[in-house]
PDB file of C-alpha atoms in Angstrom:
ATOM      1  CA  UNK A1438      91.990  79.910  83.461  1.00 96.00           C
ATOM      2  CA  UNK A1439      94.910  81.095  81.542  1.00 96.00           C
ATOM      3  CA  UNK A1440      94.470  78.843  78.494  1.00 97.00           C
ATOM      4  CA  UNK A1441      91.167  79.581  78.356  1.00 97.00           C
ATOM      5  CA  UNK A1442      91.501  83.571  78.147  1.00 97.00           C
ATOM      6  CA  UNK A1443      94.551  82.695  75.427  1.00 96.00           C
ATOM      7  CA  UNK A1444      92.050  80.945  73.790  1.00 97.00           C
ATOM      8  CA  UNK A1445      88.767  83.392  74.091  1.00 96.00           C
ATOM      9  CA  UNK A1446      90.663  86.518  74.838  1.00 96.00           C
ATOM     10  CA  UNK A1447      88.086  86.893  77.867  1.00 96.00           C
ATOM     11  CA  UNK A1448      87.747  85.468  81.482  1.00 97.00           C
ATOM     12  CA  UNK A1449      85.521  82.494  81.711  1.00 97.00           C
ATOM     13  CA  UNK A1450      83.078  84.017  84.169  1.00 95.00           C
ATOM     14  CA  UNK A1451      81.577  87.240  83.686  1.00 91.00           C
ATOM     15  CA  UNK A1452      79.174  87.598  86.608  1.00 94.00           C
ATOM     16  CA  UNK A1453      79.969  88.129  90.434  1.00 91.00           C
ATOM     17  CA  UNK A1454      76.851  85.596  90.545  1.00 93.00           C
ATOM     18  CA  UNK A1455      78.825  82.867  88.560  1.00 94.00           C
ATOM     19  CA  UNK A1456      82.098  83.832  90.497  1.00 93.00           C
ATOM     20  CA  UNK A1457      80.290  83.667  94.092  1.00 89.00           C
ATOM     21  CA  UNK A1458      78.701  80.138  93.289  1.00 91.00           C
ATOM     22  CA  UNK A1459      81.920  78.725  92.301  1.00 92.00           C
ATOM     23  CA  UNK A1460      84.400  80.241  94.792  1.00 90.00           C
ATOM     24  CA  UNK A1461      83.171  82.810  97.442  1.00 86.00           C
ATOM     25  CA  UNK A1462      80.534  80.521  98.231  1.00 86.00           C
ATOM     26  CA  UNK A1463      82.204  77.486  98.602  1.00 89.00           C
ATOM     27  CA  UNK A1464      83.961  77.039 101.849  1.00 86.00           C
ATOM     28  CA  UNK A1465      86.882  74.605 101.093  1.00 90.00           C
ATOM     29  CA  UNK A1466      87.719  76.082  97.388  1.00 91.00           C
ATOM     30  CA  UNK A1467      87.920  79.744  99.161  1.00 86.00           C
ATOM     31  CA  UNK A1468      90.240  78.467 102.528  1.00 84.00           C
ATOM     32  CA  UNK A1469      92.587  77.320  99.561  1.00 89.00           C
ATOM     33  CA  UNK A1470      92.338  79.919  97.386  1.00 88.00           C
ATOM     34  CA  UNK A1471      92.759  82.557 100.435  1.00 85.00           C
ATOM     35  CA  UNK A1472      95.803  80.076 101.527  1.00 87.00           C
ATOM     36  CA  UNK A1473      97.076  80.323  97.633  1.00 90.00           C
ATOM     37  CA  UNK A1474      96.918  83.929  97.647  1.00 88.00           C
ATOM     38  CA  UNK A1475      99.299  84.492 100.905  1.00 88.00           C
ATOM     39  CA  UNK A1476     101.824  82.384  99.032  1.00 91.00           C
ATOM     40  CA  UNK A1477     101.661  84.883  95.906  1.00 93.00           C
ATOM     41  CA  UNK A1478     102.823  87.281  97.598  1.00 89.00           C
ATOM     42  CA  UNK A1479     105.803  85.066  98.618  1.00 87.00           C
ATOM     43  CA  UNK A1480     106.632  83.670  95.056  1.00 93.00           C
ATOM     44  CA  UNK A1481     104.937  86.163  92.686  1.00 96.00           C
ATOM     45  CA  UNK A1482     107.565  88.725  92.194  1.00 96.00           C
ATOM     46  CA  UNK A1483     105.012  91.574  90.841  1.00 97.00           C
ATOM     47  CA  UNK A1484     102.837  90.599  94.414  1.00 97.00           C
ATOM     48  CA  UNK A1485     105.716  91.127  96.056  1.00 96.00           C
ATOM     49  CA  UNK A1486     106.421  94.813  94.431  1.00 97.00           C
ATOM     50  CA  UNK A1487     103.394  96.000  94.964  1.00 98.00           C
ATOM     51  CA  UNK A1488     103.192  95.005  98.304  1.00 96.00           C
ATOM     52  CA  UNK A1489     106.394  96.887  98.511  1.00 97.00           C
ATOM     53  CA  UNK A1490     105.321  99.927  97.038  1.00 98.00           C
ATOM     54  CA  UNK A1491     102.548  99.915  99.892  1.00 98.00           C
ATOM     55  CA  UNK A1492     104.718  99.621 102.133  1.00 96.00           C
ATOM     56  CA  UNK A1493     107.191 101.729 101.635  1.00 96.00           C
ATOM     57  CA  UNK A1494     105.745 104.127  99.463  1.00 96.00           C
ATOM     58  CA  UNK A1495     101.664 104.686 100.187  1.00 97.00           C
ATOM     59  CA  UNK A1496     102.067 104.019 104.395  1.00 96.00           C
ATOM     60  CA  UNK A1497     104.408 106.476 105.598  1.00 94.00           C
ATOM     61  CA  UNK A1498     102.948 108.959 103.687  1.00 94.00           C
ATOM     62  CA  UNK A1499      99.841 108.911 106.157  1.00 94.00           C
ATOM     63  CA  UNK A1500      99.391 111.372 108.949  1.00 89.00           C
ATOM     64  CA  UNK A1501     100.594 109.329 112.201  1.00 84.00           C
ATOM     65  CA  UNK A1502      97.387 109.004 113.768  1.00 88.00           C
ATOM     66  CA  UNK A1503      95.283 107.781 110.751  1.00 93.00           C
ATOM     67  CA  UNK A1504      92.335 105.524 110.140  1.00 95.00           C
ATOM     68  CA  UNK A1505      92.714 103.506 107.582  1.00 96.00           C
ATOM     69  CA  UNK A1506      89.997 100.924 105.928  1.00 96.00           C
ATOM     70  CA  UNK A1507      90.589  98.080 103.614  1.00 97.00           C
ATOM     71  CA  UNK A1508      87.799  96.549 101.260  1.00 95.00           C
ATOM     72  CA  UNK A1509      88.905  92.512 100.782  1.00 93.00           C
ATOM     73  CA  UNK A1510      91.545  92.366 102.587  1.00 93.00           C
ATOM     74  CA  UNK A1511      91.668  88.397 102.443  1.00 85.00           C
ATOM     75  CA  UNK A1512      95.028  87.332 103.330  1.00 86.00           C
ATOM     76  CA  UNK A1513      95.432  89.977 105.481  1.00 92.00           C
ATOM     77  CA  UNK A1514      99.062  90.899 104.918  1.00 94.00           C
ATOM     78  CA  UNK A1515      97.684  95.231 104.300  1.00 96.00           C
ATOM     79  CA  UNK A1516      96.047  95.359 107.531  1.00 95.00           C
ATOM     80  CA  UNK A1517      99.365  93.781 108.968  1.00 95.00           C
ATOM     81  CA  UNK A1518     101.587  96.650 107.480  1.00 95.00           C
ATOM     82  CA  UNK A1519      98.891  98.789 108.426  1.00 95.00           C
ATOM     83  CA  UNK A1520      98.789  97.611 112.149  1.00 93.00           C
ATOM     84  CA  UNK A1521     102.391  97.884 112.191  1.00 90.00           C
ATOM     85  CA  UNK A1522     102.513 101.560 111.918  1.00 85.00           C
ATOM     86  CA  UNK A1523     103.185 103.820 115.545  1.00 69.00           C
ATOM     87  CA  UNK A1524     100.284 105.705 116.334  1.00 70.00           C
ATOM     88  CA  UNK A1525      97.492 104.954 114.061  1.00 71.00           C
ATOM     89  CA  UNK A1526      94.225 105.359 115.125  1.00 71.00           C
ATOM     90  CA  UNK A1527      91.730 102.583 114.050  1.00 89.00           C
ATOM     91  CA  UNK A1528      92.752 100.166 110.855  1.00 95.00           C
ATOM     92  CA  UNK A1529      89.513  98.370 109.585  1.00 95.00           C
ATOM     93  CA  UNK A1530      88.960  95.685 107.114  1.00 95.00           C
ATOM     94  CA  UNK A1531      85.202  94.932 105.104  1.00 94.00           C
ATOM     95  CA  UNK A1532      84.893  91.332 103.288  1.00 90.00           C
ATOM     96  CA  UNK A1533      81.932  90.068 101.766  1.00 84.00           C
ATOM     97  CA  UNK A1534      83.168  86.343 102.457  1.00 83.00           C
ATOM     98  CA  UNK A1535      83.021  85.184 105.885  1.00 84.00           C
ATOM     99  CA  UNK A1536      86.041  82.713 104.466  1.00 81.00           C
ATOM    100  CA  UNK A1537      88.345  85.811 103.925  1.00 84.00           C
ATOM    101  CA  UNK A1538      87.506  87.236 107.055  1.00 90.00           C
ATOM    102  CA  UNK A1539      88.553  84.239 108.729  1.00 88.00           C
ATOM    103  CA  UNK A1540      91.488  84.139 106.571  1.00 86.00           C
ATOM    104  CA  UNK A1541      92.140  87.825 107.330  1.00 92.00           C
ATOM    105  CA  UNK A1542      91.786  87.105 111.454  1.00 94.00           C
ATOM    106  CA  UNK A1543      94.218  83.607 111.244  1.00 91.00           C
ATOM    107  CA  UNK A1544      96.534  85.656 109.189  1.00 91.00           C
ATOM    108  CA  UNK A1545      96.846  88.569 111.612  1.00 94.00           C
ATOM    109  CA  UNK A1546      96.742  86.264 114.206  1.00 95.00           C
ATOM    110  CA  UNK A1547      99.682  84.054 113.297  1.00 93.00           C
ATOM    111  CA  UNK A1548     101.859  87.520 112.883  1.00 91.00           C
ATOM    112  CA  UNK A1549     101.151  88.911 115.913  1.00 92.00           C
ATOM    113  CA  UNK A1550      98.570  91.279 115.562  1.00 91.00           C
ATOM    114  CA  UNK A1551      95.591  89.335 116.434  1.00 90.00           C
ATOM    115  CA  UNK A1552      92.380  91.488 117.872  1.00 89.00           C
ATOM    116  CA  UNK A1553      94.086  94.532 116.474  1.00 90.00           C
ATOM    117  CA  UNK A1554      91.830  95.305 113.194  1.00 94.00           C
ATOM    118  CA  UNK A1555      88.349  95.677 112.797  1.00 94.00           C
ATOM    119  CA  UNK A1556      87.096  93.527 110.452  1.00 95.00           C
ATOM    120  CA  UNK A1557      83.380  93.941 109.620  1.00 92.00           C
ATOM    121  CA  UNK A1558      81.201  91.099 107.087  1.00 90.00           C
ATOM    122  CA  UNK A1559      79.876  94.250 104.709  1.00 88.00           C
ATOM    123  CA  UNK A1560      79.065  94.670 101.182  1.00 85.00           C
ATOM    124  CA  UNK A1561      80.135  98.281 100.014  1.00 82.00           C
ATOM    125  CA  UNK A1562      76.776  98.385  97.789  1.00 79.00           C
ATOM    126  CA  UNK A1563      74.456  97.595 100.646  1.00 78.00           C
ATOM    127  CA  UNK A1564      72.414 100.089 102.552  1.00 70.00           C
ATOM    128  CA  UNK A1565      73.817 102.566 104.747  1.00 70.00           C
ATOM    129  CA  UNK A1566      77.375 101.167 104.142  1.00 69.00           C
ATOM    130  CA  UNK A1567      78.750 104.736 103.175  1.00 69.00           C
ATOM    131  CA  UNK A1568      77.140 105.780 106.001  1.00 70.00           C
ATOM    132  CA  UNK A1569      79.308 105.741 109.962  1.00 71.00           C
ATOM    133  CA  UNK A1570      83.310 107.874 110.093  1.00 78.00           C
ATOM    134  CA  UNK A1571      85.404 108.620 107.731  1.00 91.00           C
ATOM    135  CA  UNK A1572      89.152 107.346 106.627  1.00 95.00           C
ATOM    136  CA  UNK A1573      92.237 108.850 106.216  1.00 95.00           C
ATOM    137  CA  UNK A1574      93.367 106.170 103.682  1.00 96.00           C
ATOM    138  CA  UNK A1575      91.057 103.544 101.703  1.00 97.00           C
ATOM    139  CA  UNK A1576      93.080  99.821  99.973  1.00 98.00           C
ATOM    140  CA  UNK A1577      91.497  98.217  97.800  1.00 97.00           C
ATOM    141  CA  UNK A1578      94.036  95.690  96.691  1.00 97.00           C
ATOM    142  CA  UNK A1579      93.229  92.761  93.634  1.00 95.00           C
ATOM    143  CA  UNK A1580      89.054  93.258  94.180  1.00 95.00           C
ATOM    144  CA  UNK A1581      87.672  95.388  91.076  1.00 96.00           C
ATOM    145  CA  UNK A1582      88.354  92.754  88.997  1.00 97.00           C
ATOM    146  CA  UNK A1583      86.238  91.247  90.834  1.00 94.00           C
ATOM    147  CA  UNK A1584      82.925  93.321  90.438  1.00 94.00           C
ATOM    148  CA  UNK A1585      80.825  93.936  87.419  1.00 93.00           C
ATOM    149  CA  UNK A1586      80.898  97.463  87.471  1.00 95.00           C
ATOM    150  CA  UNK A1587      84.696  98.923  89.218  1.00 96.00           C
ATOM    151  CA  UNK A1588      83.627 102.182  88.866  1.00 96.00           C
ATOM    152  CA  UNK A1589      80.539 102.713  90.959  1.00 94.00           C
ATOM    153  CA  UNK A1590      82.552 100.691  93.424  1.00 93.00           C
ATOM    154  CA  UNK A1591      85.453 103.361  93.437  1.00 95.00           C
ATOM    155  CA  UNK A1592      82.474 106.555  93.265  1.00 94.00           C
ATOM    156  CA  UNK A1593      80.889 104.715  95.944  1.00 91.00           C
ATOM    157  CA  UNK A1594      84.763 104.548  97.857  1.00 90.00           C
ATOM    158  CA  UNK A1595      84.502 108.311  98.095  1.00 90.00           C
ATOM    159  CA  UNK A1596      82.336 109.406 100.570  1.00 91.00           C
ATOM    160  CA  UNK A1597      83.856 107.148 102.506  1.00 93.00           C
ATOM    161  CA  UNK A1598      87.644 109.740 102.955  1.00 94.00           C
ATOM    162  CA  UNK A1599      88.298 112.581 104.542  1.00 94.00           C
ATOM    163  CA  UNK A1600      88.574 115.559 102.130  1.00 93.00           C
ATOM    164  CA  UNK A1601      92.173 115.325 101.037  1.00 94.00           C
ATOM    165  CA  UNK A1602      92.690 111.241 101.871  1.00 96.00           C
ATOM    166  CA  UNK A1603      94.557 108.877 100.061  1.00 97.00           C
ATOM    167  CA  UNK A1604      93.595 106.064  98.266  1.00 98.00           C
ATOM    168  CA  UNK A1605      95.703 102.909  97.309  1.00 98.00           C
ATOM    169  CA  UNK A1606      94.302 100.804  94.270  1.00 98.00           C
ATOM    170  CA  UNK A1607      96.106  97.796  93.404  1.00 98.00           C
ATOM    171  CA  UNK A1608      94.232  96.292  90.008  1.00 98.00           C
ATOM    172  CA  UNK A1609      96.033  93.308  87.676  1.00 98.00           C
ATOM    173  CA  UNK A1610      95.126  93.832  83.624  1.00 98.00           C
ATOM    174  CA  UNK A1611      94.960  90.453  81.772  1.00 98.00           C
ATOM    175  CA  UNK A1612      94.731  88.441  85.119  1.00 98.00           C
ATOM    176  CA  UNK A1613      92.525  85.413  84.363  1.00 97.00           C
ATOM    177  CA  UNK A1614      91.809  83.375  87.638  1.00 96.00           C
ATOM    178  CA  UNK A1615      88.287  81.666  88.831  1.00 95.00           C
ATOM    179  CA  UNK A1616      86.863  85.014  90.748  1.00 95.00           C
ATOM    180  CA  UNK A1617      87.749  87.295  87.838  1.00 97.00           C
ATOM    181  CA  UNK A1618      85.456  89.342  85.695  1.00 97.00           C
ATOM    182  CA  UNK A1619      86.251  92.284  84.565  1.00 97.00           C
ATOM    183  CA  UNK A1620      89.059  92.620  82.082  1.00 98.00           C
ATOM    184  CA  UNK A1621      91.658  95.432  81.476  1.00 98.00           C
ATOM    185  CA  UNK A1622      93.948  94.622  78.991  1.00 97.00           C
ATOM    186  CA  UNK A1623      96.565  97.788  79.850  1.00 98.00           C
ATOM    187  CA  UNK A1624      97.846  99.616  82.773  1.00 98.00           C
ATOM    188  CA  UNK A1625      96.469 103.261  80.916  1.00 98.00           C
ATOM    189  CA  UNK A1626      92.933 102.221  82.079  1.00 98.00           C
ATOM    190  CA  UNK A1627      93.407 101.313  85.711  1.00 98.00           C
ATOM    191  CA  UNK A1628      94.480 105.272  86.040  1.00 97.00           C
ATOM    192  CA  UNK A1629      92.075 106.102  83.917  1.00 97.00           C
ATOM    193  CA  UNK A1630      88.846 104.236  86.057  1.00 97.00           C
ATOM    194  CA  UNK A1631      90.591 105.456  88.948  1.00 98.00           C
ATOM    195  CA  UNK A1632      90.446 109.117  87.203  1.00 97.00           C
ATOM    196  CA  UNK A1633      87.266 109.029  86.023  1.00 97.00           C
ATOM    197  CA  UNK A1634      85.530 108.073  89.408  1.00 96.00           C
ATOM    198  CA  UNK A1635      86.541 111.079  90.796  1.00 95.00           C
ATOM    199  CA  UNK A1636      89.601 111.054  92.604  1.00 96.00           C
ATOM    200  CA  UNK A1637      92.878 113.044  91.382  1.00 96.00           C
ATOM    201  CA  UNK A1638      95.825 110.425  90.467  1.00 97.00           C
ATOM    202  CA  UNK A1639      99.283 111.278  92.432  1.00 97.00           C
ATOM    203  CA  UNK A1640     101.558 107.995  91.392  1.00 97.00           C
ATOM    204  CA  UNK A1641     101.225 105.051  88.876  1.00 98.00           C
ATOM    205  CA  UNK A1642     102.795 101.549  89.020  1.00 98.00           C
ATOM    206  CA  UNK A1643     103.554  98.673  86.834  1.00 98.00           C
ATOM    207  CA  UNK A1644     104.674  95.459  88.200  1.00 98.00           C
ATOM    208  CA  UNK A1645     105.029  92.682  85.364  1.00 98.00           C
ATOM    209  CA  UNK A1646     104.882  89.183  86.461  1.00 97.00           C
ATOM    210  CA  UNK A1647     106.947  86.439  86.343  1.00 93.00           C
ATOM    211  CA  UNK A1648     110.550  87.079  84.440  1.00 93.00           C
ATOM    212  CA  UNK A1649     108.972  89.970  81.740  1.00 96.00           C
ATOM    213  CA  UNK A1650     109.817  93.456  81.549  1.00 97.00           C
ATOM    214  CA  UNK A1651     106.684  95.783  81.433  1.00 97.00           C
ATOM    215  CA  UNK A1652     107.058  96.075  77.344  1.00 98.00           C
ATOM    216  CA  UNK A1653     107.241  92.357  76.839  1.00 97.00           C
ATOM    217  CA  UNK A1654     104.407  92.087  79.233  1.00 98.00           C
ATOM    218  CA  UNK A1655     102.562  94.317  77.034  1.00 98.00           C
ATOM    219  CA  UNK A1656     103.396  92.661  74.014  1.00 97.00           C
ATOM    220  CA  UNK A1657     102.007  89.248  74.426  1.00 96.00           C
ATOM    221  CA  UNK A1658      99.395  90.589  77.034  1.00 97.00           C
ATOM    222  CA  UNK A1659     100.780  89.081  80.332  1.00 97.00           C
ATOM    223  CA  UNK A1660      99.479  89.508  83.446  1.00 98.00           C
ATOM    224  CA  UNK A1661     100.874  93.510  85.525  1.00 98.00           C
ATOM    225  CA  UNK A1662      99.681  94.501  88.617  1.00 98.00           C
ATOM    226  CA  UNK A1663      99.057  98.080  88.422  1.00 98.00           C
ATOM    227  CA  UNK A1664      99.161  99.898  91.793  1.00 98.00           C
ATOM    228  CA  UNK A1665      97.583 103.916  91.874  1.00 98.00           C
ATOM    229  CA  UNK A1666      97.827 106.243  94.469  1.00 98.00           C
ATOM    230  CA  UNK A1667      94.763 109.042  93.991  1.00 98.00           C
ATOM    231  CA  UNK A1668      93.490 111.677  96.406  1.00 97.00           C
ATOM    232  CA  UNK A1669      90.241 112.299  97.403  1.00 92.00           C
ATOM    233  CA  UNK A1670      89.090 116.162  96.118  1.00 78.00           C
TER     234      UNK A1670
END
């Protein structure tokens, strides 16, 4: 994946169709990808920031009783922070792929908080999926790239908060990998989608990866995870 976007200065698949017939839809390439993706966050030191920077930064910011909903939570390591927080209310995950649910429930399991989420097979464009409560705090970590169109995803995100609740976006420009499709190439427009669907931006992140700093990273377009905190108006 990375030599070819070197070489076309694109990512190879530009279609959720083309990315769900070569990974969401096949069982043993998505239990390894899912298992890959755990280990990122492990080895990859801008996974590991951001991760951080939920953590620390987005979590305890929450009121103490809050309900909190992740869309593709996969690995489930979120919804574990999450979970770990005294006195929340209800923490909730959505997944298209019955894989990354799994994932998600083995994940939670294995660290102790098996049984504790809600995790729901739901696609956030389908019927009636906006409709049901409302969350104090929406994640949606490493899945825009994902979709052909990130912003009607994030305007359709919005209904979904309480008036005044707090959204963590966590979006990697000049990723390439088998389930990507929609390229940003700086960290300017993952603020600026984030902006423009509506939401009012409180923080912005940049986590290079490997050993670059963020203007080296620039430079020969390397892979940053950019993480945004918003509100919802």
């Amino acid at each position: 994946e990375e030599l070819f976007f070197r070489r076309e200065g694109r990512y190879r698949n530009h279609s959720f169709a083309a990315a769900n017939a070569e990974v969401y839809a096949n069982a043993p390439f998505m239990a390894r990808y899912m298992d890959g993706l755990l280990l990122s966050h492990l080895l990859w030191r801008n996974h590991r920031r951001v991760l951080r920077f939920y953590a620390e930064g987005f979590l305890p910011a929450l009121p103490e009783s809050f309900r909190l909903l992740e869309i593709g939570p996969g690995h489930g390591l979120y919804l574990y922070f999450a979970l770990r927080r005294a006195g929340r209310a209800a923490v909730e995950g959505w997944d298209v792929s019955p894989q990354s649910i799994q994932a998600t429930e083995a994940s939670l399991a294995a660290l102790g908080q098996g049984g504790r989420a809600t995790l729901r097979r739901r696609d956030l464009f389908a019927d009636g999926a906006a409709s049901g409560p409302r969350f104090d705090a929406l994640v949606v970590s490493e899945v825009l790239e994902h979709l052909e169109d990130p912003l009607a995803a994030l305007r359709r995100l919005r209904p979904l908060l309480v008036p005044g609740g707090r959204l963590f976006v966590n979006l990697p420009v000049n990723s390439p990998a088998p389930d990507h499709i929609h390229l940003l190439t700086a960290p300017e427009q993952v603020a600026g989608l984030v902006a423009e669907s509506g939401f009012a931006v409180e923080a912005a992140r940049n986590f290079p990866a490997g050993l670059y700093d963020e203007a080296k990273a620039r430079r020969v377009a390397a892979t940053i995870s950019c993480a945004v905190v918003a509100e919802a108006s």
